[in-house]
Amino acid sequence: MSPEQLLGKPLDVRSDLYSLGCVLYELLSGLPPFHSGAIFEQHLHLEPPPLAGVPPHVNAAVLKALAKSPDQRFSSSDEFLLALLRPPRPQIITNSIGMKLKLIPAGRFRMGSEKGRDNEKPVHEVTIVKPFYIGVYPVTQAQYQAVMGTNPYGFKGPNRPVECVSWDQAVEFCRKLSEKEGKRYRLPSEAEWEYACRAGSPAEYCFGDSEAELGDHAWFYGNSGAQTHEVGQKKPNAWGLYDMHGNDWEWCEDVWHENYEGAPADGSAWTTGGEPSLRVLRGGAWNLYPSNCRSADRDWAAPTVGDGDLGSRVVLRDI
């Protein structure tokens, strides 16, 4: 029995998961979590010993199912099963060209802005179904050079964001990087980009609504000195991502649409309808005003265009 059942409190599926955790504990160790003395009292107040001889993620999953508080257990049997079958993913990974990627959790958010332009409406709920990795920084010139053998820079510097990159070139970079790493890299969908940029913030920027604070987080018209800057020099957002506002525009997978009427609600790229000859840009750039650097701000360009404020960031999802 779970602690709440012993105390006569209301029960739900998490109480059943506690009982299942007890069964699994005994199957894996040969003994119940508590097997001598005042067993009821131990279920109420003591933590069971860690399991020996099992993978760490299995031990962690079983002990989480046996948490005293229902709020600290899994919320469903599916969640428990996944924790048993799959080791936890590292929060940050680094690939062979030194690119750091951060694990972004699944979740829901409100995409767009009521205060913004017509193309940012209607504000709608999007569910990011699966976690994904996204670059901690924009693709740098050194990383682009390592994969493509060229560096289409305007402002030279190995740790500056790569620029003058067209959508076609950004997609080709992802293709070659995928071949090199043996994993599927791609550009983020527009929904993934905004979700990662916001990092849980419903405000105009990842840090709030005040333009006065933008200089702490971004290189834009007011502080850039009319050039890009090395990545990672400003404050990150709450999920540890840098330069989501300003420095360089970042290409997304999506075809440009004039508004969000009919937009996907599952976080996938919107690649049908709209203007097939145009692709979406996000984040603003070193030569733009604060309003262009908002989380919901959108722009477009032809996929063959590679201006001096166009860069990219990559996503690794199929892992």
PDB file of C-alpha atoms in Angstrom:
ATOM      1  CA  MET A   1       0.000   0.000   0.000  1.00  0.00           C
ATOM      2  CA  SER A   2       1.106   3.535  -0.722  1.00  0.00           C
ATOM      3  CA  PRO A   3       1.561   5.929   2.205  1.00  0.00           C
ATOM      4  CA  GLU A   4      -1.608   7.820   1.287  1.00  0.00           C
ATOM      5  CA  GLN A   5      -3.609   4.577   1.212  1.00  0.00           C
ATOM      6  CA  LEU A   6      -2.303   3.623   4.640  1.00  0.00           C
ATOM      7  CA  LEU A   7      -3.488   7.020   5.908  1.00  0.00           C
ATOM      8  CA  GLY A   8      -6.914   6.741   4.271  1.00  0.00           C
ATOM      9  CA  LYS A   9      -6.304   9.658   1.903  1.00  0.00           C
ATOM     10  CA  PRO A  10      -7.671   9.995  -1.663  1.00  0.00           C
ATOM     11  CA  LEU A  11      -6.021   7.725  -4.244  1.00  0.00           C
ATOM     12  CA  ASP A  12      -5.200   8.006  -7.939  1.00  0.00           C
ATOM     13  CA  VAL A  13      -2.982   6.285 -10.510  1.00  0.00           C
ATOM     14  CA  ARG A  14       0.140   7.407  -8.632  1.00  0.00           C
ATOM     15  CA  SER A  15      -0.917   5.188  -5.731  1.00  0.00           C
ATOM     16  CA  ASP A  16      -1.010   2.204  -8.085  1.00  0.00           C
ATOM     17  CA  LEU A  17       2.444   3.154  -9.359  1.00  0.00           C
ATOM     18  CA  TYR A  18       3.748   3.025  -5.791  1.00  0.00           C
ATOM     19  CA  SER A  19       2.450  -0.537  -5.488  1.00  0.00           C
ATOM     20  CA  LEU A  20       3.952  -1.421  -8.859  1.00  0.00           C
ATOM     21  CA  GLY A  21       7.240   0.063  -7.686  1.00  0.00           C
ATOM     22  CA  CYS A  22       7.161  -2.274  -4.668  1.00  0.00           C
ATOM     23  CA  VAL A  23       6.642  -5.288  -6.948  1.00  0.00           C
ATOM     24  CA  LEU A  24       9.491  -4.260  -9.256  1.00  0.00           C
ATOM     25  CA  TYR A  25      11.752  -3.596  -6.304  1.00  0.00           C
ATOM     26  CA  GLU A  26      11.220  -7.160  -5.055  1.00  0.00           C
ATOM     27  CA  LEU A  27      11.634  -8.665  -8.526  1.00  0.00           C
ATOM     28  CA  LEU A  28      14.974  -6.882  -8.957  1.00  0.00           C
ATOM     29  CA  SER A  29      16.374  -7.371  -5.449  1.00  0.00           C
ATOM     30  CA  GLY A  30      14.706 -10.514  -4.114  1.00  0.00           C
ATOM     31  CA  LEU A  31      13.225  -8.622  -1.170  1.00  0.00           C
ATOM     32  CA  PRO A  32      10.412  -6.090  -0.722  1.00  0.00           C
ATOM     33  CA  PRO A  33      11.466  -2.484  -0.037  1.00  0.00           C
ATOM     34  CA  PHE A  34      10.681  -3.033   3.660  1.00  0.00           C
ATOM     35  CA  HIS A  35      10.568  -6.575   5.023  1.00  0.00           C
ATOM     36  CA  SER A  36      11.134  -6.551   8.786  1.00  0.00           C
ATOM     37  CA  GLY A  37      10.037  -4.542  11.789  1.00  0.00           C
ATOM     38  CA  ALA A  38       7.250  -1.956  11.645  1.00  0.00           C
ATOM     39  CA  ILE A  39       6.651  -2.234   7.915  1.00  0.00           C
ATOM     40  CA  PHE A  40       3.700   0.186   7.793  1.00  0.00           C
ATOM     41  CA  GLU A  41       5.707   2.848   9.591  1.00  0.00           C
ATOM     42  CA  GLN A  42       8.614   2.307   7.232  1.00  0.00           C
ATOM     43  CA  HIS A  43       6.364   2.791   4.196  1.00  0.00           C
ATOM     44  CA  LEU A  44       5.189   6.039   5.764  1.00  0.00           C
ATOM     45  CA  HIS A  45       8.554   7.481   6.819  1.00  0.00           C
ATOM     46  CA  LEU A  46      11.641   5.639   5.493  1.00  0.00           C
ATOM     47  CA  GLU A  47      13.297   5.640   2.079  1.00  0.00           C
ATOM     48  CA  PRO A  48      14.083   2.146   0.714  1.00  0.00           C
ATOM     49  CA  PRO A  49      17.745   1.242   0.143  1.00  0.00           C
ATOM     50  CA  PRO A  50      19.015   1.748  -3.429  1.00  0.00           C
ATOM     51  CA  LEU A  51      18.864  -1.289  -5.674  1.00  0.00           C
ATOM     52  CA  ALA A  52      22.166  -3.041  -6.301  1.00  0.00           C
ATOM     53  CA  GLY A  53      23.265  -4.547  -9.602  1.00  0.00           C
ATOM     54  CA  VAL A  54      20.844  -2.650 -11.845  1.00  0.00           C
ATOM     55  CA  PRO A  55      21.483   0.234 -14.281  1.00  0.00           C
ATOM     56  CA  PRO A  56      21.374   3.639 -12.563  1.00  0.00           C
ATOM     57  CA  HIS A  57      18.363   4.810 -14.564  1.00  0.00           C
ATOM     58  CA  VAL A  58      16.376   1.720 -13.494  1.00  0.00           C
ATOM     59  CA  ASN A  59      17.258   2.312  -9.845  1.00  0.00           C
ATOM     60  CA  ALA A  60      16.240   5.953 -10.157  1.00  0.00           C
ATOM     61  CA  ALA A  61      12.926   5.062 -11.819  1.00  0.00           C
ATOM     62  CA  VAL A  62      11.927   2.493  -9.182  1.00  0.00           C
ATOM     63  CA  LEU A  63      12.868   4.795  -6.311  1.00  0.00           C
ATOM     64  CA  LYS A  64      10.893   7.638  -7.896  1.00  0.00           C
ATOM     65  CA  ALA A  65       7.836   5.370  -8.049  1.00  0.00           C
ATOM     66  CA  LEU A  66       8.357   4.754  -4.319  1.00  0.00           C
ATOM     67  CA  ALA A  67       8.476   8.436  -3.351  1.00  0.00           C
ATOM     68  CA  LYS A  68       6.429   9.219  -0.239  1.00  0.00           C
ATOM     69  CA  SER A  69       4.544  12.080  -1.871  1.00  0.00           C
ATOM     70  CA  PRO A  70       2.391  11.322  -4.951  1.00  0.00           C
ATOM     71  CA  ASP A  71       3.552  14.623  -6.449  1.00  0.00           C
ATOM     72  CA  GLN A  72       7.118  13.277  -6.569  1.00  0.00           C
ATOM     73  CA  ARG A  73       6.170  10.093  -8.451  1.00  0.00           C
ATOM     74  CA  PHE A  74       5.470   9.518 -12.131  1.00  0.00           C
ATOM     75  CA  SER A  75       2.156  10.850 -13.367  1.00  0.00           C
ATOM     76  CA  SER A  76       1.371   7.841 -15.573  1.00  0.00           C
ATOM     77  CA  SER A  77       2.411   4.252 -16.275  1.00  0.00           C
ATOM     78  CA  ASP A  78       3.719   5.339 -19.691  1.00  0.00           C
ATOM     79  CA  GLU A  79       6.050   7.843 -18.039  1.00  0.00           C
ATOM     80  CA  PHE A  80       7.253   5.151 -15.616  1.00  0.00           C
ATOM     81  CA  LEU A  81       7.826   2.701 -18.478  1.00  0.00           C
ATOM     82  CA  LEU A  82       9.873   5.204 -20.476  1.00  0.00           C
ATOM     83  CA  ALA A  83      12.046   5.927 -17.455  1.00  0.00           C
ATOM     84  CA  LEU A  84      12.701   2.204 -17.027  1.00  0.00           C
ATOM     85  CA  LEU A  85      13.511   1.591 -20.692  1.00  0.00           C
ATOM     86  CA  ARG A  86      15.551   4.682 -21.573  1.00  0.00           C
ATOM     87  CA  PRO A  87      18.492   6.155 -19.688  1.00  0.00           C
ATOM     88  CA  PRO A  88      18.063   9.890 -19.051  1.00  0.00           C
ATOM     89  CA  ARG A  89      19.446  12.062 -21.807  1.00  0.00           C
ATOM     90  CA  PRO A  90      22.292  14.417 -20.973  1.00  0.00           C
ATOM     91  CA  GLN A  91      21.224  18.043 -20.730  1.00  0.00           C
ATOM     92  CA  ILE A  92      24.067  19.207 -22.976  1.00  0.00           C
ATOM     93  CA  ILE A  93      25.939  17.271 -25.653  1.00  0.00           C
ATOM     94  CA  THR A  94      28.937  18.284 -27.751  1.00  0.00           C
ATOM     95  CA  ASN A  95      29.560  16.936 -31.233  1.00  0.00           C
ATOM     96  CA  SER A  96      32.818  16.399 -33.120  1.00  0.00           C
ATOM     97  CA  ILE A  97      33.076  20.019 -34.338  1.00  0.00           C
ATOM     98  CA  GLY A  98      32.630  21.438 -30.843  1.00  0.00           C
ATOM     99  CA  MET A  99      28.986  22.381 -31.284  1.00  0.00           C
ATOM    100  CA  LYS A 100      27.103  22.341 -27.972  1.00  0.00           C
ATOM    101  CA  LEU A 101      23.427  21.405 -27.997  1.00  0.00           C
ATOM    102  CA  LYS A 102      20.949  21.758 -25.129  1.00  0.00           C
ATOM    103  CA  LEU A 103      18.087  19.360 -24.423  1.00  0.00           C
ATOM    104  CA  ILE A 104      14.773  21.218 -24.600  1.00  0.00           C
ATOM    105  CA  PRO A 105      11.878  19.510 -22.790  1.00  0.00           C
ATOM    106  CA  ALA A 106       8.539  18.710 -24.347  1.00  0.00           C
ATOM    107  CA  GLY A 107       5.741  21.073 -23.351  1.00  0.00           C
ATOM    108  CA  ARG A 108       3.121  23.602 -24.371  1.00  0.00           C
ATOM    109  CA  PHE A 109       3.298  27.316 -25.058  1.00  0.00           C
ATOM    110  CA  ARG A 110       1.357  30.174 -26.572  1.00  0.00           C
ATOM    111  CA  MET A 111       2.893  31.053 -29.933  1.00  0.00           C
ATOM    112  CA  GLY A 112       2.673  34.571 -31.325  1.00  0.00           C
ATOM    113  CA  SER A 113       1.922  37.944 -29.730  1.00  0.00           C
ATOM    114  CA  GLU A 114      -1.276  39.933 -29.313  1.00  0.00           C
ATOM    115  CA  LYS A 115       0.888  43.066 -29.134  1.00  0.00           C
ATOM    116  CA  GLY A 116       2.789  42.239 -32.291  1.00  0.00           C
ATOM    117  CA  ARG A 117       2.207  42.463 -36.012  1.00  0.00           C
ATOM    118  CA  ASP A 118      -0.649  40.813 -37.876  1.00  0.00           C
ATOM    119  CA  ASN A 119       1.658  38.023 -39.057  1.00  0.00           C
ATOM    120  CA  GLU A 120       2.160  37.001 -35.392  1.00  0.00           C
ATOM    121  CA  LYS A 121      -1.533  36.230 -34.969  1.00  0.00           C
ATOM    122  CA  PRO A 122      -3.698  34.520 -34.036  1.00  0.00           C
ATOM    123  CA  VAL A 123      -1.901  33.579 -30.846  1.00  0.00           C
ATOM    124  CA  HIS A 124      -2.378  29.834 -30.540  1.00  0.00           C
ATOM    125  CA  GLU A 125      -1.361  26.958 -28.308  1.00  0.00           C
ATOM    126  CA  VAL A 126       1.361  24.634 -29.594  1.00  0.00           C
ATOM    127  CA  THR A 127       2.345  21.320 -28.017  1.00  0.00           C
ATOM    128  CA  ILE A 128       5.969  20.274 -28.465  1.00  0.00           C
ATOM    129  CA  VAL A 129       5.415  16.538 -28.295  1.00  0.00           C
ATOM    130  CA  LYS A 130       8.992  15.308 -27.929  1.00  0.00           C
ATOM    131  CA  PRO A 131      12.154  16.759 -26.402  1.00  0.00           C
ATOM    132  CA  PHE A 132      14.800  17.969 -28.839  1.00  0.00           C
ATOM    133  CA  TYR A 133      18.336  19.287 -28.805  1.00  0.00           C
ATOM    134  CA  ILE A 134      19.056  22.769 -30.156  1.00  0.00           C
ATOM    135  CA  GLY A 135      22.330  24.625 -30.537  1.00  0.00           C
ATOM    136  CA  VAL A 136      23.345  26.553 -27.426  1.00  0.00           C
ATOM    137  CA  TYR A 137      24.772  29.136 -29.832  1.00  0.00           C
ATOM    138  CA  PRO A 138      24.186  30.034 -33.463  1.00  0.00           C
ATOM    139  CA  VAL A 139      26.390  28.155 -35.930  1.00  0.00           C
ATOM    140  CA  THR A 140      29.798  29.831 -35.818  1.00  0.00           C
ATOM    141  CA  GLN A 141      32.118  30.555 -38.709  1.00  0.00           C
ATOM    142  CA  ALA A 142      34.607  27.949 -37.451  1.00  0.00           C
ATOM    143  CA  GLN A 143      31.898  25.270 -37.306  1.00  0.00           C
ATOM    144  CA  TYR A 144      30.589  26.141 -40.751  1.00  0.00           C
ATOM    145  CA  GLN A 145      34.141  26.041 -42.145  1.00  0.00           C
ATOM    146  CA  ALA A 146      34.760  22.633 -40.556  1.00  0.00           C
ATOM    147  CA  VAL A 147      31.756  21.135 -42.347  1.00  0.00           C
ATOM    148  CA  MET A 148      31.488  23.085 -45.596  1.00  0.00           C
ATOM    149  CA  GLY A 149      35.118  24.003 -46.265  1.00  0.00           C
ATOM    150  CA  THR A 150      34.140  27.646 -46.839  1.00  0.00           C
ATOM    151  CA  ASN A 151      33.280  30.665 -44.704  1.00  0.00           C
ATOM    152  CA  PRO A 152      30.856  33.147 -46.292  1.00  0.00           C
ATOM    153  CA  TYR A 153      31.537  35.827 -43.718  1.00  0.00           C
ATOM    154  CA  GLY A 154      30.981  39.551 -43.755  1.00  0.00           C
ATOM    155  CA  PHE A 155      32.550  40.192 -40.334  1.00  0.00           C
ATOM    156  CA  LYS A 156      35.392  37.717 -39.977  1.00  0.00           C
ATOM    157  CA  GLY A 157      35.924  35.827 -36.738  1.00  0.00           C
ATOM    158  CA  PRO A 158      35.879  32.091 -35.966  1.00  0.00           C
ATOM    159  CA  ASN A 159      33.536  32.505 -32.988  1.00  0.00           C
ATOM    160  CA  ARG A 160      31.232  35.011 -34.611  1.00  0.00           C
ATOM    161  CA  PRO A 161      27.982  33.637 -36.036  1.00  0.00           C
ATOM    162  CA  VAL A 162      28.300  32.523 -39.621  1.00  0.00           C
ATOM    163  CA  GLU A 163      26.501  34.995 -41.884  1.00  0.00           C
ATOM    164  CA  CYS A 164      25.760  35.622 -45.531  1.00  0.00           C
ATOM    165  CA  VAL A 165      24.243  32.124 -45.417  1.00  0.00           C
ATOM    166  CA  SER A 166      21.182  31.407 -47.543  1.00  0.00           C
ATOM    167  CA  TRP A 167      18.447  28.977 -46.489  1.00  0.00           C
ATOM    168  CA  ASP A 168      19.683  26.563 -49.168  1.00  0.00           C
ATOM    169  CA  GLN A 169      23.208  26.719 -47.723  1.00  0.00           C
ATOM    170  CA  ALA A 170      21.931  26.290 -44.157  1.00  0.00           C
ATOM    171  CA  VAL A 171      20.018  23.164 -45.201  1.00  0.00           C
ATOM    172  CA  GLU A 172      23.095  21.818 -46.993  1.00  0.00           C
ATOM    173  CA  PHE A 173      25.160  22.461 -43.866  1.00  0.00           C
ATOM    174  CA  CYS A 174      22.682  20.355 -41.865  1.00  0.00           C
ATOM    175  CA  ARG A 175      22.854  17.576 -44.477  1.00  0.00           C
ATOM    176  CA  LYS A 176      26.637  17.426 -44.431  1.00  0.00           C
ATOM    177  CA  LEU A 177      26.774  17.679 -40.641  1.00  0.00           C
ATOM    178  CA  SER A 178      24.327  14.762 -40.432  1.00  0.00           C
ATOM    179  CA  GLU A 179      26.586  12.664 -42.650  1.00  0.00           C
ATOM    180  CA  LYS A 180      29.617  13.585 -40.588  1.00  0.00           C
ATOM    181  CA  GLU A 181      27.981  12.840 -37.215  1.00  0.00           C
ATOM    182  CA  GLY A 182      25.735   9.932 -38.187  1.00  0.00           C
ATOM    183  CA  LYS A 183      22.708  11.743 -36.698  1.00  0.00           C
ATOM    184  CA  ARG A 184      19.974  13.824 -38.296  1.00  0.00           C
ATOM    185  CA  TYR A 185      20.537  17.546 -37.905  1.00  0.00           C
ATOM    186  CA  ARG A 186      18.141  20.072 -39.401  1.00  0.00           C
ATOM    187  CA  LEU A 187      16.932  23.628 -39.066  1.00  0.00           C
ATOM    188  CA  PRO A 188      14.389  24.218 -36.288  1.00  0.00           C
ATOM    189  CA  SER A 189      10.740  24.543 -37.090  1.00  0.00           C
ATOM    190  CA  GLU A 190       9.407  28.016 -36.425  1.00  0.00           C
ATOM    191  CA  ALA A 191       7.456  26.684 -33.439  1.00  0.00           C
ATOM    192  CA  GLU A 192      10.504  24.941 -31.984  1.00  0.00           C
ATOM    193  CA  TRP A 193      12.511  28.122 -32.413  1.00  0.00           C
ATOM    194  CA  GLU A 194      10.011  30.325 -30.577  1.00  0.00           C
ATOM    195  CA  TYR A 195       9.474  27.709 -27.856  1.00  0.00           C
ATOM    196  CA  ALA A 196      13.231  27.497 -27.257  1.00  0.00           C
ATOM    197  CA  CYS A 197      13.618  31.283 -27.381  1.00  0.00           C
ATOM    198  CA  ARG A 198      10.858  31.942 -24.866  1.00  0.00           C
ATOM    199  CA  ALA A 199      12.137  29.294 -22.412  1.00  0.00           C
ATOM    200  CA  GLY A 200       8.810  29.449 -20.619  1.00  0.00           C
ATOM    201  CA  SER A 201       8.377  33.225 -20.814  1.00  0.00           C
ATOM    202  CA  PRO A 202       5.038  34.559 -22.143  1.00  0.00           C
ATOM    203  CA  ALA A 203       6.534  38.066 -22.402  1.00  0.00           C
ATOM    204  CA  GLU A 204       7.782  39.925 -25.475  1.00  0.00           C
ATOM    205  CA  TYR A 205      11.367  38.810 -24.782  1.00  0.00           C
ATOM    206  CA  CYS A 206      12.756  35.788 -22.964  1.00  0.00           C
ATOM    207  CA  PHE A 207      13.523  38.057 -19.979  1.00  0.00           C
ATOM    208  CA  GLY A 208      10.346  40.161 -19.880  1.00  0.00           C
ATOM    209  CA  ASP A 209       8.691  43.059 -21.690  1.00  0.00           C
ATOM    210  CA  SER A 210      11.220  45.848 -21.133  1.00  0.00           C
ATOM    211  CA  GLU A 211      13.248  46.965 -24.163  1.00  0.00           C
ATOM    212  CA  ALA A 212      15.614  48.632 -21.705  1.00  0.00           C
ATOM    213  CA  GLU A 213      16.987  45.212 -20.723  1.00  0.00           C
ATOM    214  CA  LEU A 214      17.575  44.007 -24.276  1.00  0.00           C
ATOM    215  CA  GLY A 215      21.199  45.141 -24.287  1.00  0.00           C
ATOM    216  CA  ASP A 216      21.976  42.617 -21.548  1.00  0.00           C
ATOM    217  CA  HIS A 217      20.782  39.776 -23.769  1.00  0.00           C
ATOM    218  CA  ALA A 218      21.321  40.807 -27.392  1.00  0.00           C
ATOM    219  CA  TRP A 219      23.412  42.607 -29.983  1.00  0.00           C
ATOM    220  CA  PHE A 220      21.108  44.926 -31.932  1.00  0.00           C
ATOM    221  CA  TYR A 221      21.122  48.316 -33.630  1.00  0.00           C
ATOM    222  CA  GLY A 222      21.549  50.186 -30.344  1.00  0.00           C
ATOM    223  CA  ASN A 223      24.718  48.466 -29.123  1.00  0.00           C
ATOM    224  CA  SER A 224      26.300  46.369 -31.891  1.00  0.00           C
ATOM    225  CA  GLY A 225      28.542  49.031 -33.412  1.00  0.00           C
ATOM    226  CA  ALA A 226      27.173  47.967 -36.811  1.00  0.00           C
ATOM    227  CA  GLN A 227      28.671  44.457 -36.713  1.00  0.00           C
ATOM    228  CA  THR A 228      28.167  40.954 -35.392  1.00  0.00           C
ATOM    229  CA  HIS A 229      29.895  39.815 -32.205  1.00  0.00           C
ATOM    230  CA  GLU A 230      31.247  36.526 -30.884  1.00  0.00           C
ATOM    231  CA  VAL A 231      28.494  34.208 -29.723  1.00  0.00           C
ATOM    232  CA  GLY A 232      27.778  33.770 -26.022  1.00  0.00           C
ATOM    233  CA  GLN A 233      28.819  37.251 -24.873  1.00  0.00           C
ATOM    234  CA  LYS A 234      25.380  38.262 -23.608  1.00  0.00           C
ATOM    235  CA  LYS A 235      23.121  36.690 -20.969  1.00  0.00           C
ATOM    236  CA  PRO A 236      21.436  33.392 -21.900  1.00  0.00           C
ATOM    237  CA  ASN A 237      17.736  32.710 -21.554  1.00  0.00           C
ATOM    238  CA  ALA A 238      16.312  30.518 -18.796  1.00  0.00           C
ATOM    239  CA  TRP A 239      17.192  27.356 -20.745  1.00  0.00           C
ATOM    240  CA  GLY A 240      20.809  28.342 -21.251  1.00  0.00           C
ATOM    241  CA  LEU A 241      20.561  29.407 -24.909  1.00  0.00           C
ATOM    242  CA  TYR A 242      22.559  32.405 -26.123  1.00  0.00           C
ATOM    243  CA  ASP A 243      21.920  34.975 -28.849  1.00  0.00           C
ATOM    244  CA  MET A 244      18.318  33.984 -29.413  1.00  0.00           C
ATOM    245  CA  HIS A 245      17.667  37.716 -29.639  1.00  0.00           C
ATOM    246  CA  GLY A 246      19.780  39.733 -32.085  1.00  0.00           C
ATOM    247  CA  ASN A 247      23.273  39.182 -33.546  1.00  0.00           C
ATOM    248  CA  ASP A 248      22.038  37.380 -36.694  1.00  0.00           C
ATOM    249  CA  TRP A 249      18.685  36.291 -38.083  1.00  0.00           C
ATOM    250  CA  GLU A 250      18.241  32.504 -37.931  1.00  0.00           C
ATOM    251  CA  TRP A 251      16.629  30.424 -40.672  1.00  0.00           C
ATOM    252  CA  CYS A 252      13.761  28.050 -39.875  1.00  0.00           C
ATOM    253  CA  GLU A 253      12.446  25.141 -41.938  1.00  0.00           C
ATOM    254  CA  ASP A 254       9.051  26.711 -42.542  1.00  0.00           C
ATOM    255  CA  VAL A 255       7.552  28.229 -45.640  1.00  0.00           C
ATOM    256  CA  TRP A 256       6.418  31.810 -45.031  1.00  0.00           C
ATOM    257  CA  HIS A 257       2.744  32.361 -44.196  1.00  0.00           C
ATOM    258  CA  GLU A 258       1.155  35.780 -43.665  1.00  0.00           C
ATOM    259  CA  ASN A 259      -0.452  34.660 -40.394  1.00  0.00           C
ATOM    260  CA  TYR A 260      -1.015  31.586 -38.229  1.00  0.00           C
ATOM    261  CA  GLU A 261      -4.444  30.618 -39.561  1.00  0.00           C
ATOM    262  CA  GLY A 262      -4.220  26.834 -40.004  1.00  0.00           C
ATOM    263  CA  ALA A 263      -0.727  26.548 -38.489  1.00  0.00           C
ATOM    264  CA  PRO A 264       0.332  23.136 -37.111  1.00  0.00           C
ATOM    265  CA  ALA A 265      -0.335  22.707 -33.387  1.00  0.00           C
ATOM    266  CA  ASP A 266       2.257  19.966 -32.829  1.00  0.00           C
ATOM    267  CA  GLY A 267       5.441  21.994 -33.269  1.00  0.00           C
ATOM    268  CA  SER A 268       6.213  20.626 -36.729  1.00  0.00           C
ATOM    269  CA  ALA A 269       7.447  22.800 -39.588  1.00  0.00           C
ATOM    270  CA  TRP A 270       4.727  24.355 -41.757  1.00  0.00           C
ATOM    271  CA  THR A 271       5.904  23.449 -45.243  1.00  0.00           C
ATOM    272  CA  THR A 272       2.634  23.473 -47.193  1.00  0.00           C
ATOM    273  CA  GLY A 273       0.679  26.428 -48.558  1.00  0.00           C
ATOM    274  CA  GLY A 274       1.881  29.956 -47.932  1.00  0.00           C
ATOM    275  CA  GLU A 275       4.625  31.396 -50.135  1.00  0.00           C
ATOM    276  CA  PRO A 276       6.811  28.451 -51.266  1.00  0.00           C
ATOM    277  CA  SER A 277       9.399  30.882 -52.646  1.00  0.00           C
ATOM    278  CA  LEU A 278      10.012  32.361 -49.164  1.00  0.00           C
ATOM    279  CA  ARG A 279      11.351  30.922 -45.894  1.00  0.00           C
ATOM    280  CA  VAL A 280      11.006  32.084 -42.287  1.00  0.00           C
ATOM    281  CA  LEU A 281      13.618  34.035 -40.307  1.00  0.00           C
ATOM    282  CA  ARG A 282      13.621  34.485 -36.531  1.00  0.00           C
ATOM    283  CA  GLY A 283      15.447  36.396 -33.795  1.00  0.00           C
ATOM    284  CA  GLY A 284      16.370  39.745 -35.298  1.00  0.00           C
ATOM    285  CA  ALA A 285      19.922  40.899 -35.971  1.00  0.00           C
ATOM    286  CA  TRP A 286      22.747  43.303 -35.177  1.00  0.00           C
ATOM    287  CA  ASN A 287      21.329  45.979 -37.504  1.00  0.00           C
ATOM    288  CA  LEU A 288      17.711  45.976 -36.299  1.00  0.00           C
ATOM    289  CA  TYR A 289      15.579  47.682 -33.676  1.00  0.00           C
ATOM    290  CA  PRO A 290      14.404  46.087 -30.411  1.00  0.00           C
ATOM    291  CA  SER A 291      10.938  45.327 -31.789  1.00  0.00           C
ATOM    292  CA  ASN A 292      12.545  43.107 -34.450  1.00  0.00           C
ATOM    293  CA  CYS A 293      14.307  41.066 -31.762  1.00  0.00           C
ATOM    294  CA  ARG A 294      11.170  40.011 -29.873  1.00  0.00           C
ATOM    295  CA  SER A 295      10.461  36.316 -29.297  1.00  0.00           C
ATOM    296  CA  ALA A 296       7.427  36.373 -31.620  1.00  0.00           C
ATOM    297  CA  ASP A 297       8.827  38.625 -34.363  1.00  0.00           C
ATOM    298  CA  ARG A 298       8.986  37.022 -37.816  1.00  0.00           C
ATOM    299  CA  ASP A 299      10.513  37.876 -41.166  1.00  0.00           C
ATOM    300  CA  TRP A 300      11.155  36.160 -44.479  1.00  0.00           C
ATOM    301  CA  ALA A 301      13.601  35.932 -47.359  1.00  0.00           C
ATOM    302  CA  ALA A 302      14.041  33.912 -50.527  1.00  0.00           C
ATOM    303  CA  PRO A 303      15.935  30.655 -49.863  1.00  0.00           C
ATOM    304  CA  THR A 304      18.732  31.722 -52.214  1.00  0.00           C
ATOM    305  CA  VAL A 305      19.425  35.022 -50.425  1.00  0.00           C
ATOM    306  CA  GLY A 306      22.503  35.216 -48.192  1.00  0.00           C
ATOM    307  CA  ASP A 307      22.693  38.724 -46.749  1.00  0.00           C
ATOM    308  CA  GLY A 308      25.130  39.883 -44.083  1.00  0.00           C
ATOM    309  CA  ASP A 309      22.660  39.412 -41.227  1.00  0.00           C
ATOM    310  CA  LEU A 310      21.450  35.877 -42.041  1.00  0.00           C
ATOM    311  CA  GLY A 311      22.718  32.901 -40.029  1.00  0.00           C
ATOM    312  CA  SER A 312      21.390  29.661 -38.550  1.00  0.00           C
ATOM    313  CA  ARG A 313      21.062  27.390 -35.548  1.00  0.00           C
ATOM    314  CA  VAL A 314      20.567  23.631 -35.709  1.00  0.00           C
ATOM    315  CA  VAL A 315      18.276  21.093 -34.107  1.00  0.00           C
ATOM    316  CA  LEU A 316      18.976  17.429 -33.357  1.00  0.00           C
ATOM    317  CA  ARG A 317      15.697  15.662 -32.665  1.00  0.00           C
ATOM    318  CA  ASP A 318      15.750  12.084 -33.932  1.00  0.00           C
ATOM    319  CA  ILE A 319      17.949  10.636 -31.206  1.00  0.00           C
TER     320      ILE A 319
END
